[in-house]
PDB file of C-alpha atoms (C1' of nucleotides) in Angstrom:
ATOM      1  CA  MET A   1     -15.602  12.558  -4.343  1.00  0.00           C
ATOM      2  CA  LYS A   2     -13.294  11.353  -1.975  1.00  0.00           C
ATOM      3  CA  ILE A   3     -10.776   8.336  -2.894  1.00  0.00           C
ATOM      4  CA  ALA A   4      -8.698   6.722   0.020  1.00  0.00           C
ATOM      5  CA  SER A   5      -6.039   4.089   0.076  1.00  0.00           C
ATOM      6  CA  PHE A   6      -5.148   1.995   3.389  1.00  0.00           C
ATOM      7  CA  ASN A   7      -2.264  -0.661   3.586  1.00  0.00           C
ATOM      8  CA  ILE A   8      -4.331  -2.590   6.172  1.00  0.00           C
ATOM      9  CA  ASN A   9      -1.734  -5.252   6.953  1.00  0.00           C
ATOM     10  CA  GLY A  10      -4.535  -8.169   7.272  1.00  0.00           C
ATOM     11  CA  VAL A  11      -7.921  -7.328   6.522  1.00  0.00           C
ATOM     12  CA  LYS A  12      -9.290  -9.774   8.847  1.00  0.00           C
ATOM     13  CA  ALA A  13      -6.960  -9.105  11.862  1.00  0.00           C
ATOM     14  CA  ARG A  14      -7.872  -5.487  11.119  1.00  0.00           C
ATOM     15  CA  LEU A  15     -11.603  -5.532  10.466  1.00  0.00           C
ATOM     16  CA  PRO A  16     -12.766  -3.648  13.358  1.00  0.00           C
ATOM     17  CA  ARG A  17     -10.387  -0.769  12.818  1.00  0.00           C
ATOM     18  CA  LEU A  18     -11.037  -0.612   8.980  1.00  0.00           C
ATOM     19  CA  LEU A  19     -14.972  -0.456   9.473  1.00  0.00           C
ATOM     20  CA  GLU A  20     -14.464   2.056  12.072  1.00  0.00           C
ATOM     21  CA  TRP A  21     -12.362   4.295   9.768  1.00  0.00           C
ATOM     22  CA  LEU A  22     -14.722   3.911   6.756  1.00  0.00           C
ATOM     23  CA  GLU A  23     -17.703   4.883   8.882  1.00  0.00           C
ATOM     24  CA  GLU A  24     -15.837   8.028  10.428  1.00  0.00           C
ATOM     25  CA  THR A  25     -14.366   9.466   7.098  1.00  0.00           C
ATOM     26  CA  GLN A  26     -16.922   7.984   4.495  1.00  0.00           C
ATOM     27  CA  PRO A  27     -14.667   7.773   1.411  1.00  0.00           C
ATOM     28  CA  ASP A  28     -16.437   7.185  -1.947  1.00  0.00           C
ATOM     29  CA  VAL A  29     -13.763   4.617  -2.639  1.00  0.00           C
ATOM     30  CA  ALA A  30     -11.351   2.856  -0.404  1.00  0.00           C
ATOM     31  CA  CYS A  31      -8.327   0.893  -1.852  1.00  0.00           C
ATOM     32  CA  LEU A  32      -6.702  -1.709   0.291  1.00  0.00           C
ATOM     33  CA  GLN A  33      -3.623  -3.206   0.226  1.00  0.00           C
ATOM     34  CA  GLU A  34      -1.945  -6.283   2.130  1.00  0.00           C
ATOM     35  CA  ILE A  35      -5.220  -7.751   2.641  1.00  0.00           C
ATOM     36  CA  LYS A  36      -3.390 -10.894   3.446  1.00  0.00           C
ATOM     37  CA  SER A  37      -6.432 -12.895   2.453  1.00  0.00           C
ATOM     38  CA  SER A  38      -7.303 -15.655  -0.086  1.00  0.00           C
ATOM     39  CA  ASP A  39     -10.421 -14.768  -2.385  1.00  0.00           C
ATOM     40  CA  GLU A  40     -12.406 -17.449  -0.479  1.00  0.00           C
ATOM     41  CA  THR A  41     -11.860 -16.034   3.110  1.00  0.00           C
ATOM     42  CA  PHE A  42     -12.343 -12.089   2.083  1.00  0.00           C
ATOM     43  CA  PRO A  43     -14.988 -10.726   4.479  1.00  0.00           C
ATOM     44  CA  ALA A  44     -17.039  -9.230   1.563  1.00  0.00           C
ATOM     45  CA  HIS A  45     -20.347  -9.203   3.758  1.00  0.00           C
ATOM     46  CA  GLU A  46     -18.706  -7.043   6.399  1.00  0.00           C
ATOM     47  CA  PHE A  47     -18.053  -4.305   4.019  1.00  0.00           C
ATOM     48  CA  GLU A  48     -21.605  -4.603   2.366  1.00  0.00           C
ATOM     49  CA  LYS A  49     -23.319  -4.265   5.867  1.00  0.00           C
ATOM     50  CA  VAL A  50     -21.866  -0.668   6.286  1.00  0.00           C
ATOM     51  CA  GLY A  51     -22.726   0.295   2.496  1.00  0.00           C
ATOM     52  CA  TYR A  52     -19.607  -0.611   0.538  1.00  0.00           C
ATOM     53  CA  THR A  53     -19.452  -3.001  -2.499  1.00  0.00           C
ATOM     54  CA  PRO A  54     -15.823  -4.631  -2.679  1.00  0.00           C
ATOM     55  CA  ILE A  55     -14.048  -6.288  -5.466  1.00  0.00           C
ATOM     56  CA  TRP A  56     -10.941  -7.880  -4.568  1.00  0.00           C
ATOM     57  CA  HIS A  57      -7.788  -9.881  -5.605  1.00  0.00           C
ATOM     58  CA  GLY A  58      -6.689 -12.182  -2.755  1.00  0.00           C
ATOM     59  CA  GLN A  59      -3.651 -14.113  -2.034  1.00  0.00           C
ATOM     60  CA  LYS A  60      -3.182 -16.735   0.650  1.00  0.00           C
ATOM     61  CA  GLY A  61      -0.870 -15.519   3.526  1.00  0.00           C
ATOM     62  CA  PHE A  62       0.351 -12.207   1.908  1.00  0.00           C
ATOM     63  CA  ASN A  63      -0.260  -9.248  -0.492  1.00  0.00           C
ATOM     64  CA  GLY A  64      -3.747  -8.886  -2.101  1.00  0.00           C
ATOM     65  CA  VAL A  65      -5.652  -5.660  -2.903  1.00  0.00           C
ATOM     66  CA  ALA A  66      -9.273  -4.683  -3.016  1.00  0.00           C
ATOM     67  CA  ILE A  67     -11.381  -1.555  -3.833  1.00  0.00           C
ATOM     68  CA  LEU A  68     -14.383  -0.715  -1.856  1.00  0.00           C
ATOM     69  CA  SER A  69     -16.914   1.503  -3.136  1.00  0.00           C
ATOM     70  CA  LYS A  70     -19.859   3.435  -1.698  1.00  0.00           C
ATOM     71  CA  GLY A  71     -23.427   3.709  -2.768  1.00  0.00           C
ATOM     72  CA  ASP A  72     -25.884   2.269  -5.438  1.00  0.00           C
ATOM     73  CA  GLU A  73     -23.380   2.527  -8.470  1.00  0.00           C
ATOM     74  CA  PRO A  74     -20.415   0.282  -7.347  1.00  0.00           C
ATOM     75  CA  ALA A  75     -17.216   0.245  -8.986  1.00  0.00           C
ATOM     76  CA  THR A  76     -16.666  -2.172 -12.216  1.00  0.00           C
ATOM     77  CA  GLU A  77     -13.524  -4.064 -12.515  1.00  0.00           C
ATOM     78  CA  VAL A  78     -11.586  -3.566 -15.721  1.00  0.00           C
ATOM     79  CA  LEU A  79      -8.150  -5.481 -14.916  1.00  0.00           C
ATOM     80  CA  ARG A  80      -6.734  -7.746 -12.313  1.00  0.00           C
ATOM     81  CA  GLY A  81      -3.030  -8.190 -12.058  1.00  0.00           C
ATOM     82  CA  LEU A  82      -0.526  -6.042 -13.681  1.00  0.00           C
ATOM     83  CA  PRO A  83       0.122  -7.073 -17.253  1.00  0.00           C
ATOM     84  CA  GLY A  84       3.509  -7.856 -18.704  1.00  0.00           C
ATOM     85  CA  ASP A  85       4.787 -11.192 -16.937  1.00  0.00           C
ATOM     86  CA  ASP A  86       2.914 -14.300 -17.286  1.00  0.00           C
ATOM     87  CA  GLU A  87       5.233 -15.739 -14.301  1.00  0.00           C
ATOM     88  CA  ASP A  88       4.209 -13.091 -11.813  1.00  0.00           C
ATOM     89  CA  THR A  89       1.667 -14.770  -9.511  1.00  0.00           C
ATOM     90  CA  HIS A  90       1.584 -11.804  -6.895  1.00  0.00           C
ATOM     91  CA  SER A  91      -1.729 -10.361  -6.178  1.00  0.00           C
ATOM     92  CA  ARG A  92      -0.831  -6.605  -6.320  1.00  0.00           C
ATOM     93  CA  TYR A  93      -2.896  -4.807  -8.765  1.00  0.00           C
ATOM     94  CA  LEU A  94      -6.672  -3.856  -9.363  1.00  0.00           C
ATOM     95  CA  GLU A  95      -8.256  -1.483 -11.764  1.00  0.00           C
ATOM     96  CA  ALA A  96     -11.592  -0.319 -11.777  1.00  0.00           C
ATOM     97  CA  ASP A  97     -14.132   2.323 -12.742  1.00  0.00           C
ATOM     98  CA  TYR A  98     -16.286   4.396 -10.632  1.00  0.00           C
ATOM     99  CA  LYS A  99     -18.529   7.080 -11.771  1.00  0.00           C
ATOM    100  CA  GLY A 100     -16.206   8.047 -14.640  1.00  0.00           C
ATOM    101  CA  VAL A 101     -12.867   7.787 -12.805  1.00  0.00           C
ATOM    102  CA  ARG A 102     -10.409   5.077 -13.279  1.00  0.00           C
ATOM    103  CA  VAL A 103      -9.231   3.750  -9.981  1.00  0.00           C
ATOM    104  CA  VAL A 104      -5.771   1.855  -9.899  1.00  0.00           C
ATOM    105  CA  CYS A 105      -5.107   0.054  -6.451  1.00  0.00           C
ATOM    106  CA  ILE A 106      -1.563  -0.890  -6.368  1.00  0.00           C
ATOM    107  CA  TYR A 107       0.798  -2.768  -3.868  1.00  0.00           C
ATOM    108  CA  LEU A 108       4.225  -2.181  -5.260  1.00  0.00           C
ATOM    109  CA  PRO A 109       6.788  -4.849  -4.140  1.00  0.00           C
ATOM    110  CA  ASN A 110       8.969  -3.818  -1.242  1.00  0.00           C
ATOM    111  CA  GLY A 111      12.172  -4.839  -2.887  1.00  0.00           C
ATOM    112  CA  ASN A 112      14.382  -5.785   0.263  1.00  0.00           C
ATOM    113  CA  PRO A 113      16.780  -7.243   0.712  1.00  0.00           C
ATOM    114  CA  LEU A 114      19.126  -5.908  -1.938  1.00  0.00           C
ATOM    115  CA  PRO A 115      20.826  -6.775  -4.120  1.00  0.00           C
ATOM    116  CA  GLY A 116      18.874  -9.669  -5.041  1.00  0.00           C
ATOM    117  CA  PRO A 117      15.949 -11.302  -6.717  1.00  0.00           C
ATOM    118  CA  LYS A 118      13.328  -9.215  -4.581  1.00  0.00           C
ATOM    119  CA  PHE A 119      14.762  -5.931  -5.554  1.00  0.00           C
ATOM    120  CA  ASP A 120      15.114  -7.009  -9.337  1.00  0.00           C
ATOM    121  CA  TYR A 121      11.379  -7.968  -9.047  1.00  0.00           C
ATOM    122  CA  LYS A 122      10.734  -4.530  -7.807  1.00  0.00           C
ATOM    123  CA  LEU A 123      12.432  -2.537 -10.509  1.00  0.00           C
ATOM    124  CA  LYS A 124      10.867  -4.838 -13.157  1.00  0.00           C
ATOM    125  CA  TRP A 125       7.403  -4.294 -11.551  1.00  0.00           C
ATOM    126  CA  MET A 126       7.700  -0.606 -11.677  1.00  0.00           C
ATOM    127  CA  GLU A 127       8.806  -0.759 -15.534  1.00  0.00           C
ATOM    128  CA  ARG A 128       5.544  -2.804 -16.334  1.00  0.00           C
ATOM    129  CA  LEU A 129       3.588  -0.340 -14.241  1.00  0.00           C
ATOM    130  CA  ARG A 130       5.241   2.497 -16.247  1.00  0.00           C
ATOM    131  CA  ILE A 131       4.015   0.849 -19.389  1.00  0.00           C
ATOM    132  CA  ARG A 132       0.323   0.175 -17.964  1.00  0.00           C
ATOM    133  CA  MET A 133       0.291   3.825 -16.887  1.00  0.00           C
ATOM    134  CA  ALA A 134       1.301   5.233 -20.242  1.00  0.00           C
ATOM    135  CA  GLN A 135      -1.675   3.023 -21.736  1.00  0.00           C
ATOM    136  CA  LEU A 136      -4.015   5.004 -19.120  1.00  0.00           C
ATOM    137  CA  ARG A 137      -2.557   8.418 -20.156  1.00  0.00           C
ATOM    138  CA  ALA A 138      -2.984   7.791 -23.800  1.00  0.00           C
ATOM    139  CA  GLU A 139      -6.551   6.728 -23.359  1.00  0.00           C
ATOM    140  CA  GLU A 140      -7.122  10.214 -21.535  1.00  0.00           C
ATOM    141  CA  ILE A 141      -9.536   8.721 -18.990  1.00  0.00           C
ATOM    142  CA  PRO A 142      -9.298  10.591 -15.607  1.00  0.00           C
ATOM    143  CA  THR A 143      -7.231   8.203 -13.691  1.00  0.00           C
ATOM    144  CA  VAL A 144      -5.929   7.940 -10.233  1.00  0.00           C
ATOM    145  CA  VAL A 145      -2.981   5.348  -9.549  1.00  0.00           C
ATOM    146  CA  ILE A 146      -3.005   4.806  -5.611  1.00  0.00           C
ATOM    147  CA  GLY A 147      -1.540   2.672  -3.095  1.00  0.00           C
ATOM    148  CA  ASP A 148       1.444   1.615  -1.323  1.00  0.00           C
ATOM    149  CA  TYR A 149       4.414   2.251  -3.824  1.00  0.00           C
ATOM    150  CA  ASN A 150       6.984   1.380  -1.309  1.00  0.00           C
ATOM    151  CA  VAL A 151       9.226   4.154  -2.569  1.00  0.00           C
ATOM    152  CA  ILE A 152      10.508   7.392  -0.526  1.00  0.00           C
ATOM    153  CA  PRO A 153      10.607   9.671  -3.371  1.00  0.00           C
ATOM    154  CA  GLU A 154      12.975  12.404  -1.860  1.00  0.00           C
ATOM    155  CA  ASP A 155      14.917  13.069   1.167  1.00  0.00           C
ATOM    156  CA  LYS A 156      12.167  15.188   2.773  1.00  0.00           C
ATOM    157  CA  ASP A 157       9.812  12.205   2.750  1.00  0.00           C
ATOM    158  CA  VAL A 158      11.726  10.183   5.524  1.00  0.00           C
ATOM    159  CA  TRP A 159      12.361  11.060   9.384  1.00  0.00           C
ATOM    160  CA  SER A 160      16.262   9.868   9.013  1.00  0.00           C
ATOM    161  CA  VAL A 161      18.071   9.565   5.397  1.00  0.00           C
ATOM    162  CA  LYS A 162      20.664   7.969   7.362  1.00  0.00           C
ATOM    163  CA  ALA A 163      18.818   5.440   8.896  1.00  0.00           C
ATOM    164  CA  MET A 164      17.088   4.482   5.712  1.00  0.00           C
ATOM    165  CA  ALA A 165      19.979   5.011   3.329  1.00  0.00           C
ATOM    166  CA  SER A 166      20.489   1.191   2.406  1.00  0.00           C
ATOM    167  CA  ASP A 167      16.812   0.284   2.116  1.00  0.00           C
ATOM    168  CA  ALA A 168      15.298  -0.608  -1.201  1.00  0.00           C
ATOM    169  CA  LEU A 169      12.629   2.058  -0.549  1.00  0.00           C
ATOM    170  CA  MET A 170      15.107   4.901  -1.456  1.00  0.00           C
ATOM    171  CA  GLN A 171      17.524   3.516  -3.616  1.00  0.00           C
ATOM    172  CA  PRO A 172      18.381   5.580  -6.393  1.00  0.00           C
ATOM    173  CA  GLU A 173      17.194   2.818  -8.904  1.00  0.00           C
ATOM    174  CA  SER A 174      13.544   2.984  -6.906  1.00  0.00           C
ATOM    175  CA  ARG A 175      13.510   6.924  -6.853  1.00  0.00           C
ATOM    176  CA  ASP A 176      14.495   7.112 -10.450  1.00  0.00           C
ATOM    177  CA  ALA A 177      11.695   4.685 -11.586  1.00  0.00           C
ATOM    178  CA  TYR A 178       9.164   6.753  -9.726  1.00  0.00           C
ATOM    179  CA  PHE A 179      10.281   9.999 -10.968  1.00  0.00           C
ATOM    180  CA  ARG A 180       9.850   8.352 -14.602  1.00  0.00           C
ATOM    181  CA  LEU A 181       6.291   8.187 -13.611  1.00  0.00           C
ATOM    182  CA  LEU A 182       6.029  11.789 -12.821  1.00  0.00           C
ATOM    183  CA  GLY A 183       7.806  12.902 -15.929  1.00  0.00           C
ATOM    184  CA  ASP A 184       5.166  11.120 -17.984  1.00  0.00           C
ATOM    185  CA  GLY A 185       2.661  13.467 -16.737  1.00  0.00           C
ATOM    186  CA  TRP A 186       1.398  12.155 -13.379  1.00  0.00           C
ATOM    187  CA  THR A 187       0.864  14.332 -10.340  1.00  0.00           C
ATOM    188  CA  ASP A 188       1.711  13.334  -7.045  1.00  0.00           C
ATOM    189  CA  ALA A 189      -1.263  14.672  -5.238  1.00  0.00           C
ATOM    190  CA  LEU A 190       0.260  14.577  -1.262  1.00  0.00           C
ATOM    191  CA  ASP A 191       3.400  16.306  -2.595  1.00  0.00           C
ATOM    192  CA  LEU A 192       1.486  18.908  -4.489  1.00  0.00           C
ATOM    193  CA  HIS A 193      -0.492  19.718  -1.136  1.00  0.00           C
ATOM    194  CA  HIS A 194       2.329  19.326   1.260  1.00  0.00           C
ATOM    195  CA  PRO A 195       5.585  20.428  -0.610  1.00  0.00           C
ATOM    196  CA  ARG A 196       7.898  20.850   2.444  1.00  0.00           C
ATOM    197  CA  GLY A 197       7.538  17.058   3.139  1.00  0.00           C
ATOM    198  CA  GLY A 198       7.376  15.834   6.682  1.00  0.00           C
ATOM    199  CA  ILE A 199       4.368  14.046   6.050  1.00  0.00           C
ATOM    200  CA  TRP A 200       4.669   9.934   6.737  1.00  0.00           C
ATOM    201  CA  THR A 201       2.219   7.538   5.786  1.00  0.00           C
ATOM    202  CA  PHE A 202       4.225   4.443   7.511  1.00  0.00           C
ATOM    203  CA  TRP A 203       5.608   4.092  11.053  1.00  0.00           C
ATOM    204  CA  ASP A 204       7.507   0.782  11.922  1.00  0.00           C
ATOM    205  CA  TYR A 205       5.851  -1.339  14.550  1.00  0.00           C
ATOM    206  CA  GLN A 206       9.593  -1.760  16.095  1.00  0.00           C
ATOM    207  CA  ALA A 207      11.880   0.352  18.214  1.00  0.00           C
ATOM    208  CA  GLY A 208       8.993   2.787  19.232  1.00  0.00           C
ATOM    209  CA  ALA A 209       9.035   4.447  15.801  1.00  0.00           C
ATOM    210  CA  TRP A 210       5.386   5.652  16.225  1.00  0.00           C
ATOM    211  CA  GLN A 211       5.995   7.221  19.466  1.00  0.00           C
ATOM    212  CA  ARG A 212       9.189   8.754  18.057  1.00  0.00           C
ATOM    213  CA  ASP A 213       7.513   9.906  14.848  1.00  0.00           C
ATOM    214  CA  HIS A 214      10.049   7.943  12.969  1.00  0.00           C
ATOM    215  CA  GLY A 215       8.242   7.430   9.769  1.00  0.00           C
ATOM    216  CA  PHE A 216       8.306   8.086   5.812  1.00  0.00           C
ATOM    217  CA  ARG A 217       6.043   8.561   3.054  1.00  0.00           C
ATOM    218  CA  ILE A 218       5.533   5.665   0.651  1.00  0.00           C
ATOM    219  CA  ASP A 219       1.752   5.609  -0.018  1.00  0.00           C
ATOM    220  CA  HIS A 220       1.234   7.662  -2.844  1.00  0.00           C
ATOM    221  CA  ALA A 221      -1.873   8.952  -5.156  1.00  0.00           C
ATOM    222  CA  LEU A 222      -0.597   9.800  -8.849  1.00  0.00           C
ATOM    223  CA  LEU A 223      -3.302  11.583 -10.921  1.00  0.00           C
ATOM    224  CA  SER A 224      -3.617  11.892 -14.760  1.00  0.00           C
ATOM    225  CA  PRO A 225      -3.860  15.465 -15.981  1.00  0.00           C
ATOM    226  CA  GLU A 226      -7.607  14.894 -16.608  1.00  0.00           C
ATOM    227  CA  LEU A 227      -7.949  14.276 -12.720  1.00  0.00           C
ATOM    228  CA  ALA A 228      -5.402  16.618 -11.498  1.00  0.00           C
ATOM    229  CA  ASP A 229      -7.678  19.478 -12.841  1.00  0.00           C
ATOM    230  CA  ARG A 230     -10.136  18.286 -10.270  1.00  0.00           C
ATOM    231  CA  LEU A 231      -7.823  17.857  -7.382  1.00  0.00           C
ATOM    232  CA  VAL A 232      -8.913  20.017  -4.504  1.00  0.00           C
ATOM    233  CA  ALA A 233      -7.167  18.457  -1.237  1.00  0.00           C
ATOM    234  CA  SER A 234      -5.288  15.444  -0.036  1.00  0.00           C
ATOM    235  CA  GLY A 235      -4.017  14.313   3.200  1.00  0.00           C
ATOM    236  CA  VAL A 236      -3.196  11.385   5.475  1.00  0.00           C
ATOM    237  CA  ASP A 237      -5.551  10.189   8.156  1.00  0.00           C
ATOM    238  CA  LYS A 238      -2.460  10.148  10.791  1.00  0.00           C
ATOM    239  CA  PHE A 239      -4.977   9.461  13.680  1.00  0.00           C
ATOM    240  CA  ALA A 240      -5.487   5.754  12.373  1.00  0.00           C
ATOM    241  CA  ARG A 241      -2.150   4.932  13.317  1.00  0.00           C
ATOM    242  CA  GLY A 242      -2.389   5.659  16.917  1.00  0.00           C
ATOM    243  CA  ARG A 243      -5.119   3.190  17.623  1.00  0.00           C
ATOM    244  CA  GLU A 244      -4.960  -0.108  19.224  1.00  0.00           C
ATOM    245  CA  LYS A 245      -4.086  -3.156  17.051  1.00  0.00           C
ATOM    246  CA  ALA A 246      -3.339  -0.456  13.858  1.00  0.00           C
ATOM    247  CA  SER A 247      -1.943  -1.132  10.701  1.00  0.00           C
ATOM    248  CA  ASP A 248       1.604   0.048  10.342  1.00  0.00           C
ATOM    249  CA  HIS A 249       0.457   2.426   7.664  1.00  0.00           C
ATOM    250  CA  ALA A 250      -2.030   5.379   8.000  1.00  0.00           C
ATOM    251  CA  PRO A 251      -4.524   5.725   5.257  1.00  0.00           C
ATOM    252  CA  ILE A 252      -3.908   8.397   2.358  1.00  0.00           C
ATOM    253  CA  TRP A 253      -6.947  10.320   0.565  1.00  0.00           C
ATOM    254  CA  ILE A 254      -7.672  12.755  -2.121  1.00  0.00           C
ATOM    255  CA  GLU A 255     -10.596  15.047  -2.681  1.00  0.00           C
ATOM    256  CA  LEU A 256     -11.913  15.754  -6.120  1.00  0.00           C
ATOM    257  CA  THR A 257     -14.332  18.186  -7.641  1.00  0.00           C
ATOM    258  CA  ASP A 258     -17.639  16.356  -9.132  1.00  0.00           C
TER     259      ASP A 258
ATOM    260  C1'  DA B   1      26.310  -5.330  13.241  1.00  0.00           C
ATOM    261  C1'  DT B   2      21.911  -6.868  15.420  1.00  0.00           C
ATOM    262  C1'  DG B   3      17.311  -6.781  17.032  1.00  0.00           C
ATOM    263  C1'  DA B   4      13.228  -4.726  17.841  1.00  0.00           C
ATOM    264  C1'  DC B   5       6.848  -6.118  15.740  1.00  0.00           C
ATOM    265  C1'  DA B   6       3.262  -8.094  13.563  1.00  0.00           C
ATOM    266  C1'  DA B   7       0.463 -11.275  10.477  1.00  0.00           C
ATOM    267  C1'  DC B   8       0.138 -15.251   8.437  1.00  0.00           C
ATOM    268  C1'  DT B   9       0.496 -20.384   7.749  1.00  0.00           C
ATOM    269  C1'  DC B  10      -0.744 -27.769   5.467  1.00  0.00           C
ATOM    270  C1'  DA B  11       1.401 -23.282  12.644  1.00  0.00           C
ATOM    271  C1'  DT B  12       3.782 -24.110  17.712  1.00  0.00           C
ATOM    272  C1'  DA B  13       8.862 -22.220  13.717  1.00  0.00           C
ATOM    273  C1'  DG B  14       9.402 -20.089   9.438  1.00  0.00           C
ATOM    274  C1'  DT B  15       8.390 -16.666   5.818  1.00  0.00           C
ATOM    275  C1'  DT B  16       7.052 -12.119   4.650  1.00  0.00           C
ATOM    276  C1'  DG B  17       7.110  -7.312   5.257  1.00  0.00           C
ATOM    277  C1'  DA B  18       9.481  -2.150   5.555  1.00  0.00           C
TER     278       DA B  18
END
DNA sequence: ATGACAACTCATAGTTGA
């Protein structure tokens, strides 16, 4: 089973690129972030035409997540919205079951600028995520929490530590919160298979970042022990970032034994 | 220190993102 994640940066603006990538790489499950679409305008039928059943949690203008699943046994929604704050109206969290695997699609807050309310929101969101992930661990369901974490875990995960030093993505508080998740027993799949670092999932549109390979790794797949035992490979579909009208993120994927 | 790109919106300027 192959599970992928793609911060699509606008599902409607990017639809041809997204359908093309689905047909080429054929993931069983594709988690999307930043669909930037309300529930009403989400192009569900376009995915059904190419063999995927979508569920989605939209929001007008920005944010928004979706889970596409292939075949005649589509994913069933378990939870929509991260628990722990009734005031939080952002669409950043969607959880579903697919063929015995719990798939959690997240779009973690960016947190810039800092200091300020956006950074505070990011850190609080990460605390809430840790609580939910601890519940999932306790249930011992084979689980993957996959998506745009907006955290550069280590210095090896960024093209220039100096250029990004003051960014919310690599503040000590952001990194500490990320490593607390790993400490709770979750496996960072891409780090496991690419331990020397130097693999990026995001390249800025600005300043020729793609052409200069100035990127960093902020999209992650964290696996519970039950699923880590089934992990055979993981990677980045870097080719997608080089295309016309590309998202600023490249897709990531994990391959599991059935 | 600043801006550079891009998508989106009660659009033609402002918000958000990373």
